[in-house]
CSV table of C-alpha atoms in Angstrom, one decimal:
chain,number,residue,atom,x,y,z
O,251,UNK,CA,-88.7,150.8,244.7
O,252,UNK,CA,-85.7,153.1,244.2
O,253,UNK,CA,-87.6,155.2,241.7
O,254,UNK,CA,-90.7,155.5,243.9
O,255,UNK,CA,-89.2,156.2,247.3
O,256,UNK,CA,-87.7,159.6,246.6
O,257,UNK,CA,-91.0,160.8,245.2
O,258,UNK,CA,-92.9,159.6,248.3
O,259,UNK,CA,-90.4,161.5,250.5
O,260,UNK,CA,-90.9,164.6,248.3
O,261,UNK,CA,-94.7,164.4,248.5
O,262,UNK,CA,-94.6,164.1,252.3
O,263,UNK,CA,-92.2,167.0,252.7
O,264,UNK,CA,-94.2,169.3,250.4
O,265,UNK,CA,-97.5,168.4,252.2
O,266,UNK,CA,-96.1,169.0,255.7
O,267,UNK,CA,-94.3,172.2,254.5
O,268,UNK,CA,-97.5,173.8,253.3
O,269,UNK,CA,-99.4,173.2,256.6
O,270,UNK,CA,-98.1,176.4,258.3
O,271,UNK,CA,-99.6,178.5,255.6
O,272,UNK,CA,-103.0,177.6,257.1
O,273,UNK,CA,-102.4,180.2,259.9
O,274,UNK,CA,-102.3,183.0,257.3
O,275,UNK,CA,-105.5,182.0,255.5
O,276,UNK,CA,-108.7,184.1,255.9
O,277,UNK,CA,-111.5,182.5,257.9
O,278,UNK,CA,-114.3,184.5,256.3
O,279,UNK,CA,-115.6,181.4,254.4
O,280,UNK,CA,-116.3,178.3,256.5
O,281,UNK,CA,-116.5,176.1,253.4
O,282,UNK,CA,-119.0,173.7,255.0
O,283,UNK,CA,-121.4,171.9,252.8
O,284,UNK,CA,-122.7,168.7,251.2
O,285,UNK,CA,-120.8,166.9,248.5
O,286,UNK,CA,-123.0,165.1,246.0
O,287,UNK,CA,-121.7,164.6,242.5
O,288,UNK,CA,-122.9,162.3,239.6
O,289,UNK,CA,-120.4,161.9,236.7
O,290,UNK,CA,-119.8,159.8,233.7
O,291,UNK,CA,-116.6,159.5,231.6
O,292,UNK,CA,-116.5,157.4,228.5
O,293,UNK,CA,-113.5,156.4,226.4
O,294,UNK,CA,-113.5,154.8,222.9
O,295,UNK,CA,-110.5,153.1,221.1
O,296,UNK,CA,-109.8,150.3,218.7
O,297,UNK,CA,-110.5,147.9,221.5
O,298,UNK,CA,-114.0,149.2,222.2
O,299,UNK,CA,-115.5,151.5,224.8
O,300,UNK,CA,-115.1,151.7,228.5
O,301,UNK,CA,-117.7,153.9,230.4
O,302,UNK,CA,-117.5,154.7,234.0
O,303,UNK,CA,-120.3,156.2,236.1
O,304,UNK,CA,-119.5,157.6,239.5
O,305,UNK,CA,-121.9,158.5,242.3
O,306,UNK,CA,-120.2,160.4,245.1
O,307,UNK,CA,-121.6,161.6,248.4
O,308,UNK,CA,-119.7,163.4,251.2
O,309,UNK,CA,-119.2,166.5,253.2
O,310,UNK,CA,-116.8,169.6,253.4
O,311,UNK,CA,-116.1,170.1,257.1
O,312,UNK,CA,-114.5,173.5,256.4
O,313,UNK,CA,-112.5,175.1,253.6
O,314,UNK,CA,-109.6,172.7,254.2
O,315,UNK,CA,-110.9,169.2,255.0
O,316,UNK,CA,-113.4,167.0,253.2
O,317,UNK,CA,-114.4,163.4,253.0
O,318,UNK,CA,-116.5,161.6,250.4
O,319,UNK,CA,-117.7,158.1,249.5
O,320,UNK,CA,-118.0,156.9,245.9
O,321,UNK,CA,-119.5,154.0,244.0
O,322,UNK,CA,-118.4,153.4,240.4
O,323,UNK,CA,-120.2,151.4,237.7
O,324,UNK,CA,-118.3,150.2,234.7
O,325,UNK,CA,-119.6,149.3,231.2
O,326,UNK,CA,-117.2,147.6,228.8
O,327,UNK,CA,-118.2,147.0,225.2
O,328,UNK,CA,-115.7,145.3,222.9
O,329,UNK,CA,-115.3,146.5,219.3
O,330,UNK,CA,-116.9,144.2,216.7
O,331,UNK,CA,-114.1,145.2,214.3
O,332,UNK,CA,-111.3,144.3,216.7
O,333,UNK,CA,-108.6,141.9,215.3
O,334,UNK,CA,-108.6,140.2,218.7
O,335,UNK,CA,-111.5,137.8,218.4
O,336,UNK,CA,-111.6,136.9,222.1
O,337,UNK,CA,-112.5,140.4,223.4
O,338,UNK,CA,-115.7,140.5,225.3
O,339,UNK,CA,-118.2,142.9,226.8
O,340,UNK,CA,-119.1,143.2,230.5
O,341,UNK,CA,-120.6,145.5,233.1
O,342,UNK,CA,-120.8,145.8,236.9
O,343,UNK,CA,-119.8,147.6,240.0
O,344,UNK,CA,-116.2,148.7,240.4
O,345,UNK,CA,-114.3,149.1,243.7
O,346,UNK,CA,-116.1,151.5,246.1
O,347,UNK,CA,-113.8,154.1,247.5
O,348,UNK,CA,-113.4,156.6,250.3
O,349,UNK,CA,-111.6,160.0,249.8
O,350,UNK,CA,-109.9,162.1,252.4
O,351,UNK,CA,-109.1,165.5,251.0
O,352,UNK,CA,-107.1,168.5,252.1
O,353,UNK,CA,-107.3,171.7,250.2
O,354,UNK,CA,-105.2,174.8,250.5
O,355,UNK,CA,-106.0,177.8,248.3
O,356,UNK,CA,-103.2,180.4,248.3
O,357,UNK,CA,-102.1,183.2,245.9
O,358,UNK,CA,-98.7,181.5,245.5
O,359,UNK,CA,-100.1,178.0,244.6
O,360,UNK,CA,-103.2,176.0,245.1
O,361,UNK,CA,-102.7,172.6,246.7
O,362,UNK,CA,-105.0,169.7,246.9
O,363,UNK,CA,-103.9,166.4,248.5
O,364,UNK,CA,-106.2,163.4,248.3
O,365,UNK,CA,-105.9,159.9,249.8
O,366,UNK,CA,-108.2,157.4,248.3
O,367,UNK,CA,-108.8,154.0,249.8
O,368,UNK,CA,-110.7,151.4,247.7
O,369,UNK,CA,-112.3,148.2,248.7
O,370,UNK,CA,-112.3,145.1,246.4
O,371,UNK,CA,-116.0,145.1,245.6
O,372,UNK,CA,-115.5,144.8,241.8
O,373,UNK,CA,-115.2,141.6,239.8
O,374,UNK,CA,-111.6,140.4,239.1
O,375,UNK,CA,-112.9,138.1,236.3
O,376,UNK,CA,-114.1,141.3,234.5
O,377,UNK,CA,-110.9,143.2,235.3
O,378,UNK,CA,-112.8,145.7,237.4
O,379,UNK,CA,-110.8,145.0,240.6
O,380,UNK,CA,-107.5,143.4,241.6
O,381,UNK,CA,-109.2,141.5,244.4
O,382,UNK,CA,-107.1,143.6,246.9
O,383,UNK,CA,-107.7,146.8,248.8
O,384,UNK,CA,-105.9,149.7,247.0
O,385,UNK,CA,-104.6,153.1,248.2
O,386,UNK,CA,-103.8,156.1,246.1
O,387,UNK,CA,-102.2,159.3,247.4
O,388,UNK,CA,-102.4,162.1,244.9
O,389,UNK,CA,-101.2,165.7,245.1
O,390,UNK,CA,-102.4,168.5,242.8
O,391,UNK,CA,-100.7,171.9,242.4
O,392,UNK,CA,-101.9,174.8,240.2
O,393,UNK,CA,-101.6,178.6,239.8
O,394,UNK,CA,-103.4,180.9,237.4
O,395,UNK,CA,-101.6,183.5,235.3
O,396,UNK,CA,-104.2,185.5,233.4
O,397,UNK,CA,-106.0,183.0,231.1
O,398,UNK,CA,-103.4,180.2,231.6
O,399,UNK,CA,-103.4,177.8,234.6
O,400,UNK,CA,-100.4,175.5,234.7
O,401,UNK,CA,-100.8,172.4,236.9
O,402,UNK,CA,-98.9,169.4,238.1
O,403,UNK,CA,-100.0,166.2,239.8
O,404,UNK,CA,-97.9,163.5,241.4
O,405,UNK,CA,-98.8,160.6,243.6
O,406,UNK,CA,-98.0,157.1,244.8
O,407,UNK,CA,-100.4,154.1,244.7
O,408,UNK,CA,-100.5,150.4,244.5
O,409,UNK,CA,-102.6,150.5,241.3
O,410,UNK,CA,-102.5,152.7,238.2
O,411,UNK,CA,-105.4,155.1,238.6
O,412,UNK,CA,-107.8,156.3,235.9
O,413,UNK,CA,-107.6,160.0,235.0
O,414,UNK,CA,-110.3,162.5,234.1
O,415,UNK,CA,-109.3,161.8,230.4
O,416,UNK,CA,-108.6,158.1,230.3
O,417,UNK,CA,-110.4,155.1,231.7
O,418,UNK,CA,-107.8,152.4,231.5
O,419,UNK,CA,-108.4,149.1,229.6
O,420,UNK,CA,-107.0,147.2,232.5
O,421,UNK,CA,-106.6,147.3,236.3
O,422,UNK,CA,-103.1,146.9,237.8
O,423,UNK,CA,-101.8,145.8,241.2
O,424,UNK,CA,-98.3,146.8,242.4
O,425,UNK,CA,-96.4,149.8,243.7
O,426,UNK,CA,-96.8,152.7,241.2
O,427,UNK,CA,-95.8,156.4,240.9
O,428,UNK,CA,-98.0,158.5,238.7
O,429,UNK,CA,-97.4,161.9,237.3
O,430,UNK,CA,-99.2,164.5,235.2
O,431,UNK,CA,-98.4,168.0,234.1
O,432,UNK,CA,-100.0,170.4,231.8
O,433,UNK,CA,-102.0,173.6,231.5
O,434,UNK,CA,-105.5,174.8,230.9
O,435,UNK,CA,-106.2,177.9,228.7
O,436,UNK,CA,-109.4,179.9,229.0
O,437,UNK,CA,-110.5,180.5,225.4
O,438,UNK,CA,-113.8,182.1,226.2
O,439,UNK,CA,-116.1,182.6,229.2
O,440,UNK,CA,-117.5,179.1,229.0
O,441,UNK,CA,-114.7,177.2,227.2
O,442,UNK,CA,-111.3,176.0,228.2
O,443,UNK,CA,-108.6,174.1,226.3
O,444,UNK,CA,-106.2,171.8,228.1
O,445,UNK,CA,-103.1,169.9,227.2
O,446,UNK,CA,-101.2,167.5,229.5
O,447,UNK,CA,-98.7,164.7,229.6
O,448,UNK,CA,-98.8,161.8,232.0
O,449,UNK,CA,-96.5,159.0,233.2
O,450,UNK,CA,-97.1,155.7,235.1
O,451,UNK,CA,-93.9,154.5,236.6
O,452,UNK,CA,-94.3,151.1,238.4
O,453,UNK,CA,-91.8,149.4,240.7
O,454,UNK,CA,-91.4,145.7,241.4
O,455,UNK,CA,-93.7,142.9,240.5
O,456,UNK,CA,-97.0,143.9,238.8
O,457,UNK,CA,-100.3,142.3,237.9
O,458,UNK,CA,-102.4,143.4,235.0
O,459,UNK,CA,-106.1,142.5,234.8
O,460,UNK,CA,-107.7,143.0,231.4
O,461,UNK,CA,-111.2,144.6,231.2
O,462,UNK,CA,-111.6,143.1,227.7
O,463,UNK,CA,-110.6,139.5,228.3
O,464,UNK,CA,-111.5,136.5,230.4
O,465,UNK,CA,-109.6,133.3,231.0
O,466,UNK,CA,-106.5,132.1,232.9
O,467,UNK,CA,-103.5,134.0,233.9
O,468,UNK,CA,-100.3,134.1,231.9
O,469,UNK,CA,-96.7,135.2,232.4
O,470,UNK,CA,-95.5,138.3,230.6
O,471,UNK,CA,-94.2,137.4,227.2
O,472,UNK,CA,-93.3,138.8,223.8
O,473,UNK,CA,-96.8,138.2,222.3
O,474,UNK,CA,-98.0,141.5,223.7
O,475,UNK,CA,-97.6,144.1,220.9
O,476,UNK,CA,-96.6,147.6,222.2
O,477,UNK,CA,-96.9,146.3,225.8
O,478,UNK,CA,-100.7,145.6,225.4
O,479,UNK,CA,-100.7,142.6,227.9
O,480,UNK,CA,-104.4,143.4,228.5
O,481,UNK,CA,-105.0,142.3,225.0
O,482,UNK,CA,-103.3,138.9,225.2
O,483,UNK,CA,-104.4,137.5,228.6
O,484,UNK,CA,-107.0,138.2,231.3
O,485,UNK,CA,-104.3,138.3,234.0
O,486,UNK,CA,-100.6,138.9,233.5
O,487,UNK,CA,-97.9,138.8,236.1
O,488,UNK,CA,-94.5,140.3,235.4
O,489,UNK,CA,-92.0,143.0,236.0
O,490,UNK,CA,-92.7,146.7,236.2
O,491,UNK,CA,-92.5,147.0,232.4
O,492,UNK,CA,-95.9,145.4,231.9
O,493,UNK,CA,-97.7,148.2,233.7
O,494,UNK,CA,-95.5,151.2,232.6
O,495,UNK,CA,-97.3,153.8,230.5
O,496,UNK,CA,-96.8,157.4,229.3
O,497,UNK,CA,-98.8,159.6,226.9
O,498,UNK,CA,-100.6,162.9,226.5
O,499,UNK,CA,-104.1,164.3,226.4
O,500,UNK,CA,-105.7,167.3,224.5
O,501,UNK,CA,-109.2,168.5,225.0
O,502,UNK,CA,-111.9,171.0,225.8
O,503,UNK,CA,-114.0,171.5,228.8
O,504,UNK,CA,-116.9,173.8,229.7
O,505,UNK,CA,-119.2,174.7,232.6
O,506,UNK,CA,-122.3,176.1,230.9
O,507,UNK,CA,-123.7,176.8,234.4
O,508,UNK,CA,-122.4,176.3,237.9
O,509,UNK,CA,-123.6,172.7,238.4
O,510,UNK,CA,-122.7,171.2,235.1
O,511,UNK,CA,-119.3,170.2,233.7
O,512,UNK,CA,-118.7,169.0,230.1
O,513,UNK,CA,-115.5,167.6,228.6
O,514,UNK,CA,-114.4,166.1,225.3
O,515,UNK,CA,-111.0,165.3,223.9
O,516,UNK,CA,-108.2,162.9,222.8
O,517,UNK,CA,-105.7,160.8,224.7
O,518,UNK,CA,-102.8,158.9,223.2
O,519,UNK,CA,-100.9,156.2,225.1
O,520,UNK,CA,-97.5,156.3,223.5
O,521,UNK,CA,-96.4,153.1,225.3
O,522,UNK,CA,-99.4,151.1,224.2
O,523,UNK,CA,-99.7,152.8,220.8
O,524,UNK,CA,-103.4,153.4,221.7
O,525,UNK,CA,-105.5,156.3,220.6
O,526,UNK,CA,-108.6,157.1,222.7
O,527,UNK,CA,-111.4,159.6,222.4
O,528,UNK,CA,-113.1,160.6,225.6
O,529,UNK,CA,-116.1,162.5,226.9
O,530,UNK,CA,-117.2,163.5,230.4
O,531,UNK,CA,-120.3,164.9,232.0
O,532,UNK,CA,-120.5,165.9,235.7
O,533,UNK,CA,-123.4,167.2,237.7
O,534,UNK,CA,-123.0,168.8,241.1
O,535,UNK,CA,-126.4,167.9,242.7
O,536,UNK,CA,-125.4,169.5,246.0
O,537,UNK,CA,-125.1,172.9,244.2
O,538,UNK,CA,-128.4,172.4,242.5
O,539,UNK,CA,-130.0,171.8,245.9
O,540,UNK,CA,-128.2,174.8,247.3
O,541,UNK,CA,-126.4,172.7,249.9
O,542,UNK,CA,-122.8,172.9,248.5
O,543,UNK,CA,-120.1,175.0,250.1
O,544,UNK,CA,-119.0,178.2,248.2
């Protein structure tokens, strides 16, 4: 808790401190419009593949505030070559979620703060849910310098969230700070390269629910190689160490036209000694229909 509390105070202070800048913003663009996105991200590792489909519908009330509702579907396929014979495949709905988002575009720094609340609609036996409601408060900062856009994200949650580059092989429950920093480089008109590092810093008791195993719960023990408790038991209860993770991602993304986003790359979890390839496809249906804000 001592590690997480200062970051929570910092996030709150930064968020409140940026609010007065709203008065200086131009009001030429109302920003109103429909939000309707369909996306898929798939990750492949020695454990197998985890693919997540997201269908998101919402509304931009103006250039600052938006709300959207999302329904994820998860497809897990265990590798036939895995040395862990008990790995299994599964699919089903994940935890549905509601996002409340505040966006502030400014020459000094762009700031996006999102609070996501998720309901336990997924299966705990499949590792798609913790069986509890979860909340994630994430804050994104970026600024462009020519072709380079450095960015940073920091947040507090009671679960370790997926990222745009890593669908986790497990779901966790417990107080967690999450951080990511990196940069995107515009290589060509339709191609960007990105590199980032991330850290998951839990606090207090944690629960880890494996997406690749079924069975009874187990206490954290030495059997988990490189901290892969999701590979030794369906549910593991233990200290913050069982959910701690850090690593990095490298990849490319492209927007061939305004409504389509493509991504491909590599993520390494240093903590878990796990190498993952990922791909992502996103379609902005609201823009295709001409209903999205500009």
